[in-house]
PDB file of C-alpha atoms in Angstrom:
ATOM      1  CA  GLY A   3      21.945  41.747 131.771  1.00  0.00           C
ATOM      2  CA  GLY A   4      19.480  39.953 133.983  1.00  0.00           C
ATOM      3  CA  GLY A   5      19.414  42.817 136.459  1.00  0.00           C
ATOM      4  CA  GLY A   6      21.154  41.376 139.509  1.00  0.00           C
ATOM      5  CA  ALA A   7      22.335  44.835 140.554  1.00  0.00           C
ATOM      6  CA  SER A   8      18.794  46.132 140.100  1.00  0.00           C
ATOM      7  CA  LEU A   9      17.515  43.350 142.354  1.00  0.00           C
ATOM      8  CA  GLY A  10      20.020  44.371 145.003  1.00  0.00           C
ATOM      9  CA  ILE A  11      18.872  47.978 144.692  1.00  0.00           C
ATOM     10  CA  ALA A  12      15.253  46.872 145.091  1.00  0.00           C
ATOM     11  CA  TRP A  13      16.124  44.860 148.205  1.00  0.00           C
ATOM     12  CA  ALA A  14      17.976  47.813 149.688  1.00  0.00           C
ATOM     13  CA  LEU A  15      15.481  50.558 148.873  1.00  0.00           C
ATOM     14  CA  GLY A  16      12.205  48.659 148.772  1.00  0.00           C
ATOM     15  CA  ARG A  17      11.557  49.774 145.186  1.00  0.00           C
ATOM     16  CA  ALA A  18      12.839  48.935 141.731  1.00  0.00           C
ATOM     17  CA  PRO A  19      15.039  51.336 139.749  1.00  0.00           C
ATOM     18  CA  ASP A  20      13.114  53.965 137.800  1.00  0.00           C
ATOM     19  CA  VAL A  21      15.065  53.838 134.535  1.00  0.00           C
ATOM     20  CA  ALA A  22      17.327  51.246 132.873  1.00  0.00           C
ATOM     21  CA  ILE A  23      19.347  52.066 129.761  1.00  0.00           C
ATOM     22  CA  ASN A  24      21.129  49.676 127.410  1.00  0.00           C
ATOM     23  CA  HIS A  25      21.815  49.622 123.695  1.00  0.00           C
ATOM     24  CA  ASP A  26      21.126  45.892 123.329  1.00  0.00           C
ATOM     25  CA  ALA A  27      17.565  44.666 122.722  1.00  0.00           C
ATOM     26  CA  THR A  28      18.190  41.264 124.310  1.00  0.00           C
ATOM     27  CA  ALA A  29      19.616  42.818 127.455  1.00  0.00           C
ATOM     28  CA  ILE A  30      16.670  45.203 127.703  1.00  0.00           C
ATOM     29  CA  ALA A  31      14.146  42.357 127.207  1.00  0.00           C
ATOM     30  CA  MET A  32      15.791  40.222 129.906  1.00  0.00           C
ATOM     31  CA  HIS A  33      15.933  43.090 132.389  1.00  0.00           C
ATOM     32  CA  GLU A  34      12.335  44.074 131.637  1.00  0.00           C
ATOM     33  CA  ALA A  35      11.155  40.532 132.329  1.00  0.00           C
ATOM     34  CA  ASN A  36      12.756  40.654 135.768  1.00  0.00           C
ATOM     35  CA  HIS A  37      11.927  44.297 136.552  1.00  0.00           C
ATOM     36  CA  PRO A  38       8.628  45.129 134.810  1.00  0.00           C
ATOM     37  CA  SER A  39       7.983  48.324 136.813  1.00  0.00           C
ATOM     38  CA  THR A  40      11.194  49.954 135.524  1.00  0.00           C
ATOM     39  CA  ASP A  41      11.111  52.221 132.468  1.00  0.00           C
ATOM     40  CA  HIS A  42      13.371  50.642 129.858  1.00  0.00           C
ATOM     41  CA  VAL A  43      15.216  52.637 127.228  1.00  0.00           C
ATOM     42  CA  MET A  44      17.060  50.947 124.368  1.00  0.00           C
ATOM     43  CA  GLU A  45      19.619  53.590 123.540  1.00  0.00           C
ATOM     44  CA  ASP A  46      23.337  54.202 123.264  1.00  0.00           C
ATOM     45  CA  VAL A  47      24.254  55.683 126.633  1.00  0.00           C
ATOM     46  CA  TRP A  48      26.218  58.427 124.888  1.00  0.00           C
ATOM     47  CA  LYS A  49      23.040  59.545 123.116  1.00  0.00           C
ATOM     48  CA  ALA A  50      20.675  59.160 126.059  1.00  0.00           C
ATOM     49  CA  ASP A  51      19.490  62.399 127.684  1.00  0.00           C
ATOM     50  CA  LEU A  52      19.295  61.479 131.348  1.00  0.00           C
ATOM     51  CA  GLY A  53      17.710  64.815 132.260  1.00  0.00           C
ATOM     52  CA  SER A  54      14.721  64.093 130.020  1.00  0.00           C
ATOM     53  CA  LEU A  55      14.505  60.417 130.986  1.00  0.00           C
ATOM     54  CA  THR A  56      14.241  61.310 134.678  1.00  0.00           C
ATOM     55  CA  GLY A  57      11.709  64.063 134.017  1.00  0.00           C
ATOM     56  CA  GLY A  58      13.919  66.637 135.647  1.00  0.00           C
ATOM     57  CA  LYS A  59      13.434  64.997 139.045  1.00  0.00           C
ATOM     58  CA  PRO A  60      16.328  64.692 141.530  1.00  0.00           C
ATOM     59  CA  VAL A  61      18.356  61.525 141.063  1.00  0.00           C
ATOM     60  CA  GLY A  62      19.194  59.644 144.256  1.00  0.00           C
ATOM     61  CA  LEU A  63      21.344  56.857 142.790  1.00  0.00           C
ATOM     62  CA  LEU A  64      23.087  56.195 139.503  1.00  0.00           C
ATOM     63  CA  TRP A  65      24.347  52.638 139.157  1.00  0.00           C
ATOM     64  CA  ALA A  66      26.838  51.945 136.361  1.00  0.00           C
ATOM     65  CA  SER A  67      28.222  48.609 135.208  1.00  0.00           C
ATOM     66  CA  PRO A  68      30.342  49.399 132.132  1.00  0.00           C
ATOM     67  CA  ASP A  69      31.240  46.550 129.797  1.00  0.00           C
ATOM     68  CA  CYS A  70      33.900  44.594 131.670  1.00  0.00           C
ATOM     69  CA  LYS A  71      35.107  41.884 129.284  1.00  0.00           C
ATOM     70  CA  HIS A  72      37.886  44.095 127.916  1.00  0.00           C
ATOM     71  CA  PHE A  73      39.248  44.734 131.413  1.00  0.00           C
ATOM     72  CA  SER A  74      39.133  41.152 132.681  1.00  0.00           C
ATOM     73  CA  ARG A  75      42.328  39.174 133.262  1.00  0.00           C
ATOM     74  CA  ALA A  76      40.815  36.591 130.919  1.00  0.00           C
ATOM     75  CA  LYS A  77      41.351  39.091 128.106  1.00  0.00           C
ATOM     76  CA  GLY A  78      45.102  39.103 128.641  1.00  0.00           C
ATOM     77  CA  GLY A  79      47.232  41.908 127.276  1.00  0.00           C
ATOM     78  CA  LYS A  80      45.589  42.267 123.884  1.00  0.00           C
ATOM     79  CA  PRO A  81      44.601  45.667 122.470  1.00  0.00           C
ATOM     80  CA  VAL A  82      40.983  46.499 123.169  1.00  0.00           C
ATOM     81  CA  GLU A  83      38.257  48.711 121.783  1.00  0.00           C
ATOM     82  CA  LYS A  84      38.658  52.338 122.758  1.00  0.00           C
ATOM     83  CA  ARG A  85      34.896  52.901 122.482  1.00  0.00           C
ATOM     84  CA  ILE A  86      34.159  50.252 125.092  1.00  0.00           C
ATOM     85  CA  ARG A  87      36.987  51.346 127.353  1.00  0.00           C
ATOM     86  CA  SER A  88      35.591  54.877 127.346  1.00  0.00           C
ATOM     87  CA  LEU A  89      32.171  53.818 128.635  1.00  0.00           C
ATOM     88  CA  ALA A  90      33.065  54.717 132.216  1.00  0.00           C
ATOM     89  CA  TRP A  91      33.307  58.370 131.212  1.00  0.00           C
ATOM     90  CA  ILE A  92      29.528  58.476 130.831  1.00  0.00           C
ATOM     91  CA  VAL A  93      29.429  58.435 134.643  1.00  0.00           C
ATOM     92  CA  CYS A  94      31.168  61.809 134.660  1.00  0.00           C
ATOM     93  CA  ARG A  95      28.866  63.219 131.989  1.00  0.00           C
ATOM     94  CA  TRP A  96      25.731  62.162 133.848  1.00  0.00           C
ATOM     95  CA  GLY A  97      27.257  63.275 137.121  1.00  0.00           C
ATOM     96  CA  ALA A  98      27.516  66.781 135.670  1.00  0.00           C
ATOM     97  CA  GLN A  99      24.134  66.600 133.923  1.00  0.00           C
ATOM     98  CA  VAL A 100      21.808  65.395 136.687  1.00  0.00           C
ATOM     99  CA  ARG A 101      24.135  65.313 139.733  1.00  0.00           C
ATOM    100  CA  PRO A 102      22.980  62.105 141.431  1.00  0.00           C
ATOM    101  CA  ARG A 103      23.373  62.174 145.202  1.00  0.00           C
ATOM    102  CA  MET A 104      25.181  58.850 144.977  1.00  0.00           C
ATOM    103  CA  ILE A 105      26.979  57.080 142.137  1.00  0.00           C
ATOM    104  CA  ALA A 106      27.960  53.404 142.339  1.00  0.00           C
ATOM    105  CA  LEU A 107      30.094  51.612 139.761  1.00  0.00           C
ATOM    106  CA  GLU A 108      30.970  47.928 139.576  1.00  0.00           C
ATOM    107  CA  ASN A 109      33.555  46.228 137.406  1.00  0.00           C
ATOM    108  CA  VAL A 110      36.317  43.626 137.409  1.00  0.00           C
ATOM    109  CA  ARG A 111      39.343  44.465 139.566  1.00  0.00           C
ATOM    110  CA  GLU A 112      41.596  45.069 136.547  1.00  0.00           C
ATOM    111  CA  PHE A 113      39.435  48.041 135.637  1.00  0.00           C
ATOM    112  CA  ALA A 114      41.489  50.230 137.983  1.00  0.00           C
ATOM    113  CA  ASP A 115      44.834  49.271 136.439  1.00  0.00           C
ATOM    114  CA  TRP A 116      44.481  49.915 132.744  1.00  0.00           C
ATOM    115  CA  GLY A 117      45.804  53.135 131.288  1.00  0.00           C
ATOM    116  CA  PRO A 118      44.872  54.986 128.093  1.00  0.00           C
ATOM    117  CA  LEU A 119      44.856  53.653 124.573  1.00  0.00           C
ATOM    118  CA  VAL A 120      47.591  55.311 122.550  1.00  0.00           C
ATOM    119  CA  PRO A 121      47.743  54.993 118.730  1.00  0.00           C
ATOM    120  CA  ARG A 122      51.345  54.243 117.783  1.00  0.00           C
ATOM    121  CA  LEU A 123      53.437  51.394 116.431  1.00  0.00           C
ATOM    122  CA  ARG A 124      55.193  50.325 119.601  1.00  0.00           C
ATOM    123  CA  CYS A 125      54.482  50.560 123.311  1.00  0.00           C
ATOM    124  CA  ASP A 126      57.673  51.418 125.220  1.00  0.00           C
ATOM    125  CA  GLN A 127      56.188  50.192 128.472  1.00  0.00           C
ATOM    126  CA  CYS A 128      54.962  46.725 127.582  1.00  0.00           C
ATOM    127  CA  GLY A 129      56.965  46.123 124.388  1.00  0.00           C
ATOM    128  CA  TRP A 130      53.927  45.305 122.300  1.00  0.00           C
ATOM    129  CA  LYS A 131      54.480  45.899 118.593  1.00  0.00           C
ATOM    130  CA  GLY A 132      51.392  46.907 116.706  1.00  0.00           C
ATOM    131  CA  THR A 133      50.565  47.677 113.112  1.00  0.00           C
ATOM    132  CA  GLU A 134      49.585  50.977 111.570  1.00  0.00           C
ATOM    133  CA  GLY A 135      46.194  52.160 112.778  1.00  0.00           C
ATOM    134  CA  GLN A 136      45.989  49.821 115.762  1.00  0.00           C
ATOM    135  CA  ALA A 137      45.678  51.052 119.311  1.00  0.00           C
ATOM    136  CA  VAL A 138      48.345  50.044 121.795  1.00  0.00           C
ATOM    137  CA  LEU A 139      47.259  49.115 125.266  1.00  0.00           C
ATOM    138  CA  MET A 140      49.545  50.572 127.887  1.00  0.00           C
ATOM    139  CA  ARG A 141      49.266  49.070 131.319  1.00  0.00           C
ATOM    140  CA  ILE A 142      49.935  51.628 134.013  1.00  0.00           C
ATOM    141  CA  ARG A 143      49.786  50.863 137.710  1.00  0.00           C
ATOM    142  CA  ARG A 144      47.563  53.716 138.817  1.00  0.00           C
ATOM    143  CA  LYS A 145      46.287  54.507 142.265  1.00  0.00           C
ATOM    144  CA  CYS A 146      42.778  55.016 140.919  1.00  0.00           C
ATOM    145  CA  PRO A 147      40.842  55.026 137.647  1.00  0.00           C
ATOM    146  CA  GLY A 148      41.761  58.066 135.550  1.00  0.00           C
ATOM    147  CA  TRP A 149      38.340  59.703 135.671  1.00  0.00           C
ATOM    148  CA  VAL A 150      38.121  59.780 139.477  1.00  0.00           C
ATOM    149  CA  GLY A 151      39.667  63.252 139.447  1.00  0.00           C
ATOM    150  CA  ARG A 152      36.847  64.456 137.225  1.00  0.00           C
ATOM    151  CA  LEU A 153      34.247  63.220 139.693  1.00  0.00           C
ATOM    152  CA  ARG A 154      36.051  64.949 142.516  1.00  0.00           C
ATOM    153  CA  ASN A 155      36.131  68.169 140.501  1.00  0.00           C
ATOM    154  CA  LEU A 156      32.344  67.847 140.269  1.00  0.00           C
ATOM    155  CA  GLY A 157      32.164  67.881 144.057  1.00  0.00           C
ATOM    156  CA  TYR A 158      31.991  64.149 144.728  1.00  0.00           C
ATOM    157  CA  LYS A 159      33.767  62.290 147.488  1.00  0.00           C
ATOM    158  CA  VAL A 160      35.018  59.055 145.935  1.00  0.00           C
ATOM    159  CA  GLU A 161      36.087  55.726 147.443  1.00  0.00           C
ATOM    160  CA  TRP A 162      36.592  52.258 145.965  1.00  0.00           C
ATOM    161  CA  ARG A 163      37.265  48.749 147.236  1.00  0.00           C
ATOM    162  CA  ASN A 164      37.745  45.226 145.935  1.00  0.00           C
ATOM    163  CA  LEU A 165      35.026  43.052 147.462  1.00  0.00           C
ATOM    164  CA  ASP A 166      34.453  39.293 147.321  1.00  0.00           C
ATOM    165  CA  ALA A 167      30.834  38.120 147.102  1.00  0.00           C
ATOM    166  CA  ALA A 168      31.712  35.074 149.225  1.00  0.00           C
ATOM    167  CA  ASP A 169      32.450  37.386 152.153  1.00  0.00           C
ATOM    168  CA  TYR A 170      28.809  38.503 152.064  1.00  0.00           C
ATOM    169  CA  GLY A 171      27.051  35.158 151.885  1.00  0.00           C
ATOM    170  CA  ALA A 172      27.115  34.311 148.175  1.00  0.00           C
ATOM    171  CA  PRO A 173      28.205  30.718 147.358  1.00  0.00           C
ATOM    172  CA  THR A 174      30.932  31.887 144.974  1.00  0.00           C
ATOM    173  CA  HIS A 175      34.230  33.729 145.112  1.00  0.00           C
ATOM    174  CA  ARG A 176      33.353  36.610 142.789  1.00  0.00           C
ATOM    175  CA  LYS A 177      35.796  39.446 143.344  1.00  0.00           C
ATOM    176  CA  ARG A 178      34.867  42.831 141.913  1.00  0.00           C
ATOM    177  CA  LEU A 179      35.866  46.460 142.159  1.00  0.00           C
ATOM    178  CA  PHE A 180      33.170  48.713 143.620  1.00  0.00           C
ATOM    179  CA  LEU A 181      33.385  52.485 143.468  1.00  0.00           C
ATOM    180  CA  VAL A 182      31.068  54.825 145.370  1.00  0.00           C
ATOM    181  CA  ALA A 183      30.813  58.598 144.939  1.00  0.00           C
ATOM    182  CA  ARG A 184      28.623  60.949 146.994  1.00  0.00           C
ATOM    183  CA  CYS A 185      27.921  64.672 146.774  1.00  0.00           C
ATOM    184  CA  ASP A 186      25.262  64.963 149.493  1.00  0.00           C
ATOM    185  CA  GLY A 187      27.647  65.379 152.403  1.00  0.00           C
ATOM    186  CA  GLN A 188      26.802  61.944 153.817  1.00  0.00           C
ATOM    187  CA  PRO A 189      29.627  59.496 154.615  1.00  0.00           C
ATOM    188  CA  ILE A 190      30.382  56.596 152.297  1.00  0.00           C
ATOM    189  CA  GLN A 191      29.667  53.425 154.261  1.00  0.00           C
ATOM    190  CA  TRP A 192      30.892  49.974 153.284  1.00  0.00           C
ATOM    191  CA  PRO A 193      29.211  46.785 154.535  1.00  0.00           C
ATOM    192  CA  GLU A 194      31.053  44.595 157.016  1.00  0.00           C
ATOM    193  CA  PRO A 195      31.747  41.048 155.765  1.00  0.00           C
ATOM    194  CA  THR A 196      29.371  38.438 157.167  1.00  0.00           C
ATOM    195  CA  HIS A 197      31.236  35.281 156.125  1.00  0.00           C
ATOM    196  CA  GLY A 198      34.803  34.050 156.087  1.00  0.00           C
ATOM    197  CA  LYS A 199      37.558  34.039 158.692  1.00  0.00           C
ATOM    198  CA  TRP A 200      36.269  34.518 162.251  1.00  0.00           C
ATOM    199  CA  ARG A 201      32.689  34.667 160.923  1.00  0.00           C
ATOM    200  CA  LYS A 202      30.184  32.263 159.431  1.00  0.00           C
ATOM    201  CA  HIS A 203      31.690  29.621 157.213  1.00  0.00           C
ATOM    202  CA  TYR A 204      31.641  30.345 153.505  1.00  0.00           C
ATOM    203  CA  ARG A 205      28.628  29.001 151.678  1.00  0.00           C
ATOM    204  CA  THR A 206      29.361  26.323 149.080  1.00  0.00           C
ATOM    205  CA  ALA A 207      28.106  25.643 145.581  1.00  0.00           C
ATOM    206  CA  ALA A 208      27.056  22.189 146.806  1.00  0.00           C
ATOM    207  CA  GLU A 209      24.097  23.663 148.685  1.00  0.00           C
ATOM    208  CA  CYS A 210      22.738  25.021 145.399  1.00  0.00           C
ATOM    209  CA  ILE A 211      22.710  21.636 143.683  1.00  0.00           C
ATOM    210  CA  ASP A 212      19.803  19.193 143.770  1.00  0.00           C
ATOM    211  CA  TRP A 213      21.766  15.990 144.267  1.00  0.00           C
ATOM    212  CA  SER A 214      18.636  13.866 143.770  1.00  0.00           C
ATOM    213  CA  ILE A 215      18.736  14.580 140.030  1.00  0.00           C
ATOM    214  CA  GLU A 216      20.774  11.955 138.219  1.00  0.00           C
ATOM    215  CA  CYS A 217      23.279  13.101 135.627  1.00  0.00           C
ATOM    216  CA  PRO A 218      26.414  11.705 133.969  1.00  0.00           C
ATOM    217  CA  SER A 219      29.675  12.069 135.857  1.00  0.00           C
ATOM    218  CA  ILE A 220      32.436  14.130 134.281  1.00  0.00           C
ATOM    219  CA  PHE A 221      34.722  11.163 134.974  1.00  0.00           C
ATOM    220  CA  ASP A 222      32.625   8.887 132.758  1.00  0.00           C
ATOM    221  CA  ARG A 223      32.958  11.011 129.631  1.00  0.00           C
ATOM    222  CA  LYS A 224      33.602   9.237 126.340  1.00  0.00           C
ATOM    223  CA  ARG A 225      36.312  11.808 125.683  1.00  0.00           C
ATOM    224  CA  PRO A 226      38.531  12.476 128.742  1.00  0.00           C
ATOM    225  CA  LEU A 227      38.823  15.978 130.116  1.00  0.00           C
ATOM    226  CA  ALA A 228      41.835  17.890 128.816  1.00  0.00           C
TER     227      ALA A 228
END
């Protein structure tokens, strides 16, 4: 995408990320425009050799934002693509390959709740009836994403939380799951909210709008809103 996470990393560390990997040319071009000092690699993450791309140097941070549209509540209970759902497993592969001192993963909150894709005609748990060859999505209320155990087996301490961007000064309620894993013996530290109850008031979208610019009102539409 545009590289918002990369901007946050740059603010925190005082330097841009070294390497960015994505299979999509448009995504790479957009990220490169915003982060020109980063080495950009247009490659399927499953084919990318992170050891070579980092030149064998120690990796301090691996940030992963797997495709989230198939986990979002907006997707509903429809079957989803197994290939996209499996993207999070690349974190475990790279964790074993280059052993970053810290791994951070961000996704929608539903990411933690979805179970495996099982090819069969009927799902006993949700009652969904599929056709031959389709994958059935089974929703399982898990205590953590299924691959957390793999990270722990690699020697990582793992924690995750649901955070709301509005609690940290963003003018939007954007709730996301954040997972942090560390193998360097240092504690995992979460930021304290700066806005909300008993703190600064939430910022509003109104402060981001230039009200001096005239534009049609939604209430004056030729066709009424649904």
